[in-house]
CSV table of C-alpha atoms in Angstrom, one decimal:
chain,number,residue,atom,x,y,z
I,1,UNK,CA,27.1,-3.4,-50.0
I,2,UNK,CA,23.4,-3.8,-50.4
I,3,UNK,CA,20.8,-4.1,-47.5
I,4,UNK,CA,17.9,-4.6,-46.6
I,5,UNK,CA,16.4,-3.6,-43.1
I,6,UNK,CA,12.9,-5.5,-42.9
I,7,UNK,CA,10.9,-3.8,-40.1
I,8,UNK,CA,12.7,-0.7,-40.9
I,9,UNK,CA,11.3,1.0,-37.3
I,10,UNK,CA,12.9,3.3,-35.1
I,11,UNK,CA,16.9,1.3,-35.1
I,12,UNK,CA,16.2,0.3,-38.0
I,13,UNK,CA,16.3,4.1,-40.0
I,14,UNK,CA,19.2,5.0,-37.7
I,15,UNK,CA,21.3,2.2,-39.6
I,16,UNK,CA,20.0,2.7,-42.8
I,17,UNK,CA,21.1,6.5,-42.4
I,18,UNK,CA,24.4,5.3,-41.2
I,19,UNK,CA,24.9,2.8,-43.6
I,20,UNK,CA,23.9,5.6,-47.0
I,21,UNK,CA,26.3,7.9,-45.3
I,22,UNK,CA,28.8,5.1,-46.0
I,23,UNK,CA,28.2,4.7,-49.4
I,24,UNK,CA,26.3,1.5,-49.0
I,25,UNK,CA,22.5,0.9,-51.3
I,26,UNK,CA,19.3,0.5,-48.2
I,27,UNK,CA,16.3,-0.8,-49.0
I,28,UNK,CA,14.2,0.2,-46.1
I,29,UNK,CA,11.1,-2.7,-45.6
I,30,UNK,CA,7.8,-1.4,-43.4
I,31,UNK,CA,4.1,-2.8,-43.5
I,32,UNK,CA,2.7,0.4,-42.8
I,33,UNK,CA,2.2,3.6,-45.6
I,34,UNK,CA,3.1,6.0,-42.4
I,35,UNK,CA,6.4,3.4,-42.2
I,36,UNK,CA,7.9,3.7,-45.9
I,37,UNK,CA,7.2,7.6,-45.8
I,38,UNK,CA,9.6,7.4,-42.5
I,39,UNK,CA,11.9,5.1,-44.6
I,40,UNK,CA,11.8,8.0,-47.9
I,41,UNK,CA,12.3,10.9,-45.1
I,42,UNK,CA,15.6,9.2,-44.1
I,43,UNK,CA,17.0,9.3,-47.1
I,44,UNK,CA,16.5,5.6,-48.5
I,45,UNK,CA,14.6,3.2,-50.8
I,46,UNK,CA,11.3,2.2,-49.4
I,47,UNK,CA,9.6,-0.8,-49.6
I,48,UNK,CA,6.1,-1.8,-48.3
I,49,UNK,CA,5.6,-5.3,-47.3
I,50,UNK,CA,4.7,-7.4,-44.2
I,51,UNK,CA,7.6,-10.0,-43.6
I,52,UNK,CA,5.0,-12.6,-42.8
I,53,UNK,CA,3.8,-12.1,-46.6
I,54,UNK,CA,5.9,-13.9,-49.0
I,55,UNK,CA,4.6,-12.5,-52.0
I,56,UNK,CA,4.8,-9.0,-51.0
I,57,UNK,CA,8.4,-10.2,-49.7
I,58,UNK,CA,9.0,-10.2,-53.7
I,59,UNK,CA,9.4,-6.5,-54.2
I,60,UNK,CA,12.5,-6.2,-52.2
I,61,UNK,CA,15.0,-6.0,-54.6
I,62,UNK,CA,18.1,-8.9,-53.9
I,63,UNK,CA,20.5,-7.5,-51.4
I,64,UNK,CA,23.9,-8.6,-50.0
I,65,UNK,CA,22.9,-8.7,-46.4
I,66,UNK,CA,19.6,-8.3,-44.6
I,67,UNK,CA,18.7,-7.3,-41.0
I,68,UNK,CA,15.6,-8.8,-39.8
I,69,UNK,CA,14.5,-5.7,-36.8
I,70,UNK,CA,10.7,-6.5,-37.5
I,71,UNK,CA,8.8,-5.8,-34.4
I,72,UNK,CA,5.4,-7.3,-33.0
I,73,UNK,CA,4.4,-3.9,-32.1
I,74,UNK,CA,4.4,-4.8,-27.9
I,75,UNK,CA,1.1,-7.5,-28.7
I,76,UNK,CA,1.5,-10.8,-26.9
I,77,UNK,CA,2.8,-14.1,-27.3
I,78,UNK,CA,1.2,-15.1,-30.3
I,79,UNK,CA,1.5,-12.0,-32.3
I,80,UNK,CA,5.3,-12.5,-31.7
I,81,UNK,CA,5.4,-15.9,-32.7
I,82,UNK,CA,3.5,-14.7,-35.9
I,83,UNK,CA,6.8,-12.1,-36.6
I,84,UNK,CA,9.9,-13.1,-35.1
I,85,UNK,CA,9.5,-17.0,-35.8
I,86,UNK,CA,6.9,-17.5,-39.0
I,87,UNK,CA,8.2,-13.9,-40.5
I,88,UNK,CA,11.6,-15.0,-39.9
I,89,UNK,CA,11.2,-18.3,-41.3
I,90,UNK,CA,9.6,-16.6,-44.3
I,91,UNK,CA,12.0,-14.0,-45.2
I,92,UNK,CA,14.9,-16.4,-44.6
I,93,UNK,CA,13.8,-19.3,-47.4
I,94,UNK,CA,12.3,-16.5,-49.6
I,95,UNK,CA,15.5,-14.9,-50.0
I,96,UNK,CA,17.7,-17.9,-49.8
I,97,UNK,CA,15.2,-19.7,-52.8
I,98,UNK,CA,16.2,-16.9,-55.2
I,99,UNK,CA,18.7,-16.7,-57.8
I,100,UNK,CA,20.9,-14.9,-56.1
I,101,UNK,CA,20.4,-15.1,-52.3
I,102,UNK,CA,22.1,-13.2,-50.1
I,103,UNK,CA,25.4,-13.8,-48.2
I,104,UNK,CA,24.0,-13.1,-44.4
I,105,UNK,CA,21.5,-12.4,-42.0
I,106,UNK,CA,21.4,-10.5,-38.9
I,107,UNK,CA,18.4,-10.6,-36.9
I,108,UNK,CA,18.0,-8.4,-33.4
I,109,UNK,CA,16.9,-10.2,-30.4
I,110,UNK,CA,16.6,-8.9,-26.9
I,111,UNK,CA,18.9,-9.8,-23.9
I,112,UNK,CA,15.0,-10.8,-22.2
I,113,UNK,CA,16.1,-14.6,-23.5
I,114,UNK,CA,18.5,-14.6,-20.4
I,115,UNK,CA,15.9,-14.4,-18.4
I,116,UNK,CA,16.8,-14.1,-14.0
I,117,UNK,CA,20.2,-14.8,-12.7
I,118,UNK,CA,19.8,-12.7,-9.4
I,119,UNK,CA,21.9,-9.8,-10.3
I,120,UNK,CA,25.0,-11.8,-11.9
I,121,UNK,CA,26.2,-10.9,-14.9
I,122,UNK,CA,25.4,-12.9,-18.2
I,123,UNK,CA,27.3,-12.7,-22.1
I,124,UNK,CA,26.7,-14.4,-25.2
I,125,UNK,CA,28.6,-17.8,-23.5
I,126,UNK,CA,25.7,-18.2,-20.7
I,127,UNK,CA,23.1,-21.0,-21.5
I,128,UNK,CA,19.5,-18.6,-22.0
I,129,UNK,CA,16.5,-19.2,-19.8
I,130,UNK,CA,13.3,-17.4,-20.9
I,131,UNK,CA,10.8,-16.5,-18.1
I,132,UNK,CA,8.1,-15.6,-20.3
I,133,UNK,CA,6.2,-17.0,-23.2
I,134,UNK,CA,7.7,-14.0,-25.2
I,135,UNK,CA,10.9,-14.5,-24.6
I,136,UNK,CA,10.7,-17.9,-25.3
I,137,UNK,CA,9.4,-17.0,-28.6
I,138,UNK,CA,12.6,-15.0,-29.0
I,139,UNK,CA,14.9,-17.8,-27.8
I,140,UNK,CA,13.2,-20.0,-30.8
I,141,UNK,CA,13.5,-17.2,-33.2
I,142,UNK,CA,17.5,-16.8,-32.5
I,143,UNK,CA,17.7,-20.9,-33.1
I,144,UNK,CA,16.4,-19.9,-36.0
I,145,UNK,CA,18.6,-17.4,-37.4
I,146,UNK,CA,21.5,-19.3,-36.6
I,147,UNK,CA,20.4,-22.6,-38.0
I,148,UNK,CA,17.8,-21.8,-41.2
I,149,UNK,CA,20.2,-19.5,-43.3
I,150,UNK,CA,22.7,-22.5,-43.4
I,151,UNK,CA,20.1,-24.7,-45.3
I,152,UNK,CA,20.6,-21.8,-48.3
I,153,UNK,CA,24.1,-21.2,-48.1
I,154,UNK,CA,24.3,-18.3,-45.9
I,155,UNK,CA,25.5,-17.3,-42.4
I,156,UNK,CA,23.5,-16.1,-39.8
I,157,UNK,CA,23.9,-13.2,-37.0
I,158,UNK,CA,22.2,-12.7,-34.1
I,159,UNK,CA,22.4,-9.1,-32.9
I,160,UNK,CA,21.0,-9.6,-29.0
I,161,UNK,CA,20.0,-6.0,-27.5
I,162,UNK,CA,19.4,-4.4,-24.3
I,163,UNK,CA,17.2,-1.9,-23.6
I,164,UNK,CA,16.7,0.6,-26.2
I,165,UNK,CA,16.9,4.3,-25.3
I,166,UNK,CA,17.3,7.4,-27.7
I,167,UNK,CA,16.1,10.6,-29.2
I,168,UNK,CA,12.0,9.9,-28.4
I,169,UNK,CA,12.7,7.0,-25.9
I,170,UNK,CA,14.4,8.7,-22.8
I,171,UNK,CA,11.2,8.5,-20.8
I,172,UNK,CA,13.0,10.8,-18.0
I,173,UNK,CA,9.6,11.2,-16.0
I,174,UNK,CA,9.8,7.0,-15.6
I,175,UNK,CA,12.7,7.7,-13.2
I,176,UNK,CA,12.3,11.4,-11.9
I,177,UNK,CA,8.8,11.3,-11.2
I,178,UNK,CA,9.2,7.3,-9.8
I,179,UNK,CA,8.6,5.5,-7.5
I,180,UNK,CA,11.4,3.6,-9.4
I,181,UNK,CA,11.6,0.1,-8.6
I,182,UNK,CA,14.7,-1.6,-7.7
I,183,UNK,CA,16.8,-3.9,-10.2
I,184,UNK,CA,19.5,-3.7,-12.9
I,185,UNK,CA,19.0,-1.7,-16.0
I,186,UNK,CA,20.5,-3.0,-19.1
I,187,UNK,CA,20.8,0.0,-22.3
I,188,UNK,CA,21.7,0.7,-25.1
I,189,UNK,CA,21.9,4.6,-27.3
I,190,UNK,CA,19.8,3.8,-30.5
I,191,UNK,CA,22.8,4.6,-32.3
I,192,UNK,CA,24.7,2.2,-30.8
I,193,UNK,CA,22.5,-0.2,-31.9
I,194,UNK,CA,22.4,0.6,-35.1
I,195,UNK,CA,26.2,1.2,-34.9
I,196,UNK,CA,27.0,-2.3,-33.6
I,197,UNK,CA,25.4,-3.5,-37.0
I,198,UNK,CA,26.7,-1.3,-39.4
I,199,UNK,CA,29.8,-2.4,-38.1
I,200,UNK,CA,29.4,-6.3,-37.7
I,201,UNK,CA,27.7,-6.2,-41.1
I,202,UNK,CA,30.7,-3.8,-43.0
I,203,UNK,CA,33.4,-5.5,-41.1
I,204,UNK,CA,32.3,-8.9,-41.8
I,205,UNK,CA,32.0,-10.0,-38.8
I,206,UNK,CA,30.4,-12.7,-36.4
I,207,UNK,CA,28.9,-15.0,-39.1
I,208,UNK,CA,27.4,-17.8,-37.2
I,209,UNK,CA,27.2,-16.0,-33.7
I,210,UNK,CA,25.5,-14.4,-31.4
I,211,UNK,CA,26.8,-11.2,-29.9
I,212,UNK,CA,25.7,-8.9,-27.2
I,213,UNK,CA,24.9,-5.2,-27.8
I,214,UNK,CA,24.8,-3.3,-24.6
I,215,UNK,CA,27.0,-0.7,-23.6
I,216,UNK,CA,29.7,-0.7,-20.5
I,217,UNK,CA,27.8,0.1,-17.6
I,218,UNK,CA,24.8,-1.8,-16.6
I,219,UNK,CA,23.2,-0.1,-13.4
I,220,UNK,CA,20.9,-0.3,-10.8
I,221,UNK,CA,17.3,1.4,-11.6
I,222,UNK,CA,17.7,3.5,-7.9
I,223,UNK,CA,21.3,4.8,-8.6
I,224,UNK,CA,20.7,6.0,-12.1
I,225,UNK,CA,17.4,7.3,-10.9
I,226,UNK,CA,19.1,9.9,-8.0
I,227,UNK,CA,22.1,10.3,-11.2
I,228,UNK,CA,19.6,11.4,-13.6
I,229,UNK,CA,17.7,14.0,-10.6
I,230,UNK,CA,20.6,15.3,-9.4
I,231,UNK,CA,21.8,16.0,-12.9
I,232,UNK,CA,18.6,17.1,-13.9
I,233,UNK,CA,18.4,19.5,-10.6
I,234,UNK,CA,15.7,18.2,-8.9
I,235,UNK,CA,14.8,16.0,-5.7
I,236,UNK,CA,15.3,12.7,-5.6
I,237,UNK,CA,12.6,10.1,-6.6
I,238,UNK,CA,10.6,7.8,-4.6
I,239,UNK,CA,12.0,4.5,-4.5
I,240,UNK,CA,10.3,1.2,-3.4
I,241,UNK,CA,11.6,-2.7,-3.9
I,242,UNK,CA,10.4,-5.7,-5.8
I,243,UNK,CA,8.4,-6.7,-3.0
I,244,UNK,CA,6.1,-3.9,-2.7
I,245,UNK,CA,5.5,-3.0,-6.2
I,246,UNK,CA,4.8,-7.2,-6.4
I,247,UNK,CA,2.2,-6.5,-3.6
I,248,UNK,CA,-0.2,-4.5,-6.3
I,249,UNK,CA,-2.7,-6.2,-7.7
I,250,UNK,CA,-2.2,-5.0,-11.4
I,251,UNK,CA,0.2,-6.7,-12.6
I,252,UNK,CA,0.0,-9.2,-15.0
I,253,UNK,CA,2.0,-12.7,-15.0
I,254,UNK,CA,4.5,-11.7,-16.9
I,255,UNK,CA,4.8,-8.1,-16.0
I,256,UNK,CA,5.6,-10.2,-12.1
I,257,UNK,CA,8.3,-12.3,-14.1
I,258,UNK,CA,10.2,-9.5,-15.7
I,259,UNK,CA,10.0,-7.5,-12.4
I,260,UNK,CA,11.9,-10.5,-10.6
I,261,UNK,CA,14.4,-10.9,-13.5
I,262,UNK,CA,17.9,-9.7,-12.5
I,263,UNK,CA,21.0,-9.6,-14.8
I,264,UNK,CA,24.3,-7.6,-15.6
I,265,UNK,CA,24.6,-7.9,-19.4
I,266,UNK,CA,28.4,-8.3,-20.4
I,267,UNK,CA,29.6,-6.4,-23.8
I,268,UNK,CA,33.2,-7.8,-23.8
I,269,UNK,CA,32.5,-9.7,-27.4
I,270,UNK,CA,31.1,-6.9,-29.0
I,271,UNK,CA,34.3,-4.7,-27.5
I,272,UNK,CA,36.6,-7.5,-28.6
I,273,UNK,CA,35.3,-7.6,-32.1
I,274,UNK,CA,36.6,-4.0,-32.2
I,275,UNK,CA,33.5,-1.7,-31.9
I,276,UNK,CA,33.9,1.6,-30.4
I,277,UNK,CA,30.4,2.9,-28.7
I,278,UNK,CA,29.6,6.4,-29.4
I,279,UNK,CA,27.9,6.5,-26.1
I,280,UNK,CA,29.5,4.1,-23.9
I,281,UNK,CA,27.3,4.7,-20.9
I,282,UNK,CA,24.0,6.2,-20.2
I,283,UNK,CA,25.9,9.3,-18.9
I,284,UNK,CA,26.5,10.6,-22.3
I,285,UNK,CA,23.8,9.0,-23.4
I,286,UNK,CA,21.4,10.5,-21.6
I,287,UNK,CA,23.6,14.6,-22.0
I,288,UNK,CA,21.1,15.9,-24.5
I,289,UNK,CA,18.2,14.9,-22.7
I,290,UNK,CA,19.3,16.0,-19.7
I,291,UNK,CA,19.9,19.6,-21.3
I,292,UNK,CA,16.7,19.7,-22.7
I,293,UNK,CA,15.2,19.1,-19.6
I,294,UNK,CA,17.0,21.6,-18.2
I,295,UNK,CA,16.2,23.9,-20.4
């Protein structure tokens, strides 16, 4: 199979490593020179382009499948409208107007289009409800993937994550230094979610739906805090609920919105399909860091 990973950032080179140690050809897509060296470290074909940039687009070769994982780089609403819905739009009728278009897409959106449903737990069956002007943006995008590929003769995916943690992202001193404010925490290893794609993309599987990548144990932000001190051999951190940190007078609107957002994020579908998680929860997710630390 042939791939290409446009916005081939920090999930994006774990699957293209997973995918060459298959035996599969990755075409690795960045906008940045520091990017495509990244992409040519991992072992892959680079490409630079900007996804919004349809003649750029043109360098990357035809492929089989592509996975659109292009970030906005944590800018605002508008920047993401500019990536996940114009870029998207691009890439998907500049590859499906060629000769030979590909036969799918998967694109990665974020379990944030559920937006709040006080603690209860959501899966790719429960009607979304963005609470912020990004996430709406993301809602829109996934309407997108579904829908525009069809007009070219091709299927869409839409790969929904949780929150991404990993080698570089385990951000330890968030929760052992805290205060840690109350809530759910919904994760995902970076492997997984490379994992879940590799495997929905070589197992042909999901064309024309959405499906939920988060692992099996979605917990509250105070219990995995004292978990990850206790295993980590220190005190306990400071904890403090929604309603004092919501006191402060530094938060911005939608920094208030994602604070009051509460979900359990089910992976039943994803389980169903037949993948098997590497790291199932954040307890051996989190082993190596937790070594390291106390090291």
């Amino acid at each position: 199979m042939e791939v290409a990973i446009l916005g081939c950032g920090y999930v994006g080179l774990e699957l293209g490593r997973q995918l060459t140690d298959r035996g599969h050809e990755v075409v690795g897509v960045r906008r940045s020179a520091e990017g495509v060296d990244a992409i040519a470290e991992a072992g892959f074909e680079a490409v630079r382009a900007d996804v919004t940039d349809p003649d750029a687009l043109a360098a990357v070769p035809d492929v089989d499948a592509i996975v659109f994982a292009a970030s906005s780089g944590g800018r605002g609403p508008e920047a993401a409208r500019e990536v996940y819905v114009e870029g998207l739009q691009t890439v998907i009728e500049g590859f499906g107007e060629r000769e030979h278009p590909p036969e799918r897409l998967i694109y990665t959106s974020s379990t944030g289009v559920h937006g709040d449903h006080g603690g209860d737990w959501v899966d790719e069956e429960t009607p979304i409800d963005p609470t912020t002007e990004k996430t709406a943006v993301l809602a829109e995008a996934e309407r997108i993937a579904l829908e525009l590929p069809a007009e070219y003769g091709y299927d869409g995916t839409v790969a929904r994550y949780a929150g991404l943690y990993g080698p570089d992202r385990y951000r330890l001193e968030r929760y052992l230094e805290g205060p840690v404010t109350e809530g759910y925490l919904n994760m995902v290893h970076r492997d997984d979610a490379a994992g879940a794609v590799r495997y929905l993309l070589t197992e042909d599987l999901a064309r024309g739906e959405v499906v939920q990548v988060v692992d099996d144990e979605p917990v509250s932000k105070w219990a995995f805090a004292d978990w990850l001190a206790d295993e980590c051999g220190i005190d306990r951190p400071p904890k403090r609920t929604k309603e004092e940190r919501l006191e402060a007078d530094d938060l911005s609107e939608a920094a208030r919105r994602r604070i009051l957002t509460s979900k359990r994020c089910a992976n039943e579908k994803l389980r169903d399909l037949g993948y098997e998680f590497r790291y199932p929860t954040f307890r051996e997710g989190y082993r190596e860091a937790i070594e390291a630390y106390r090291e």
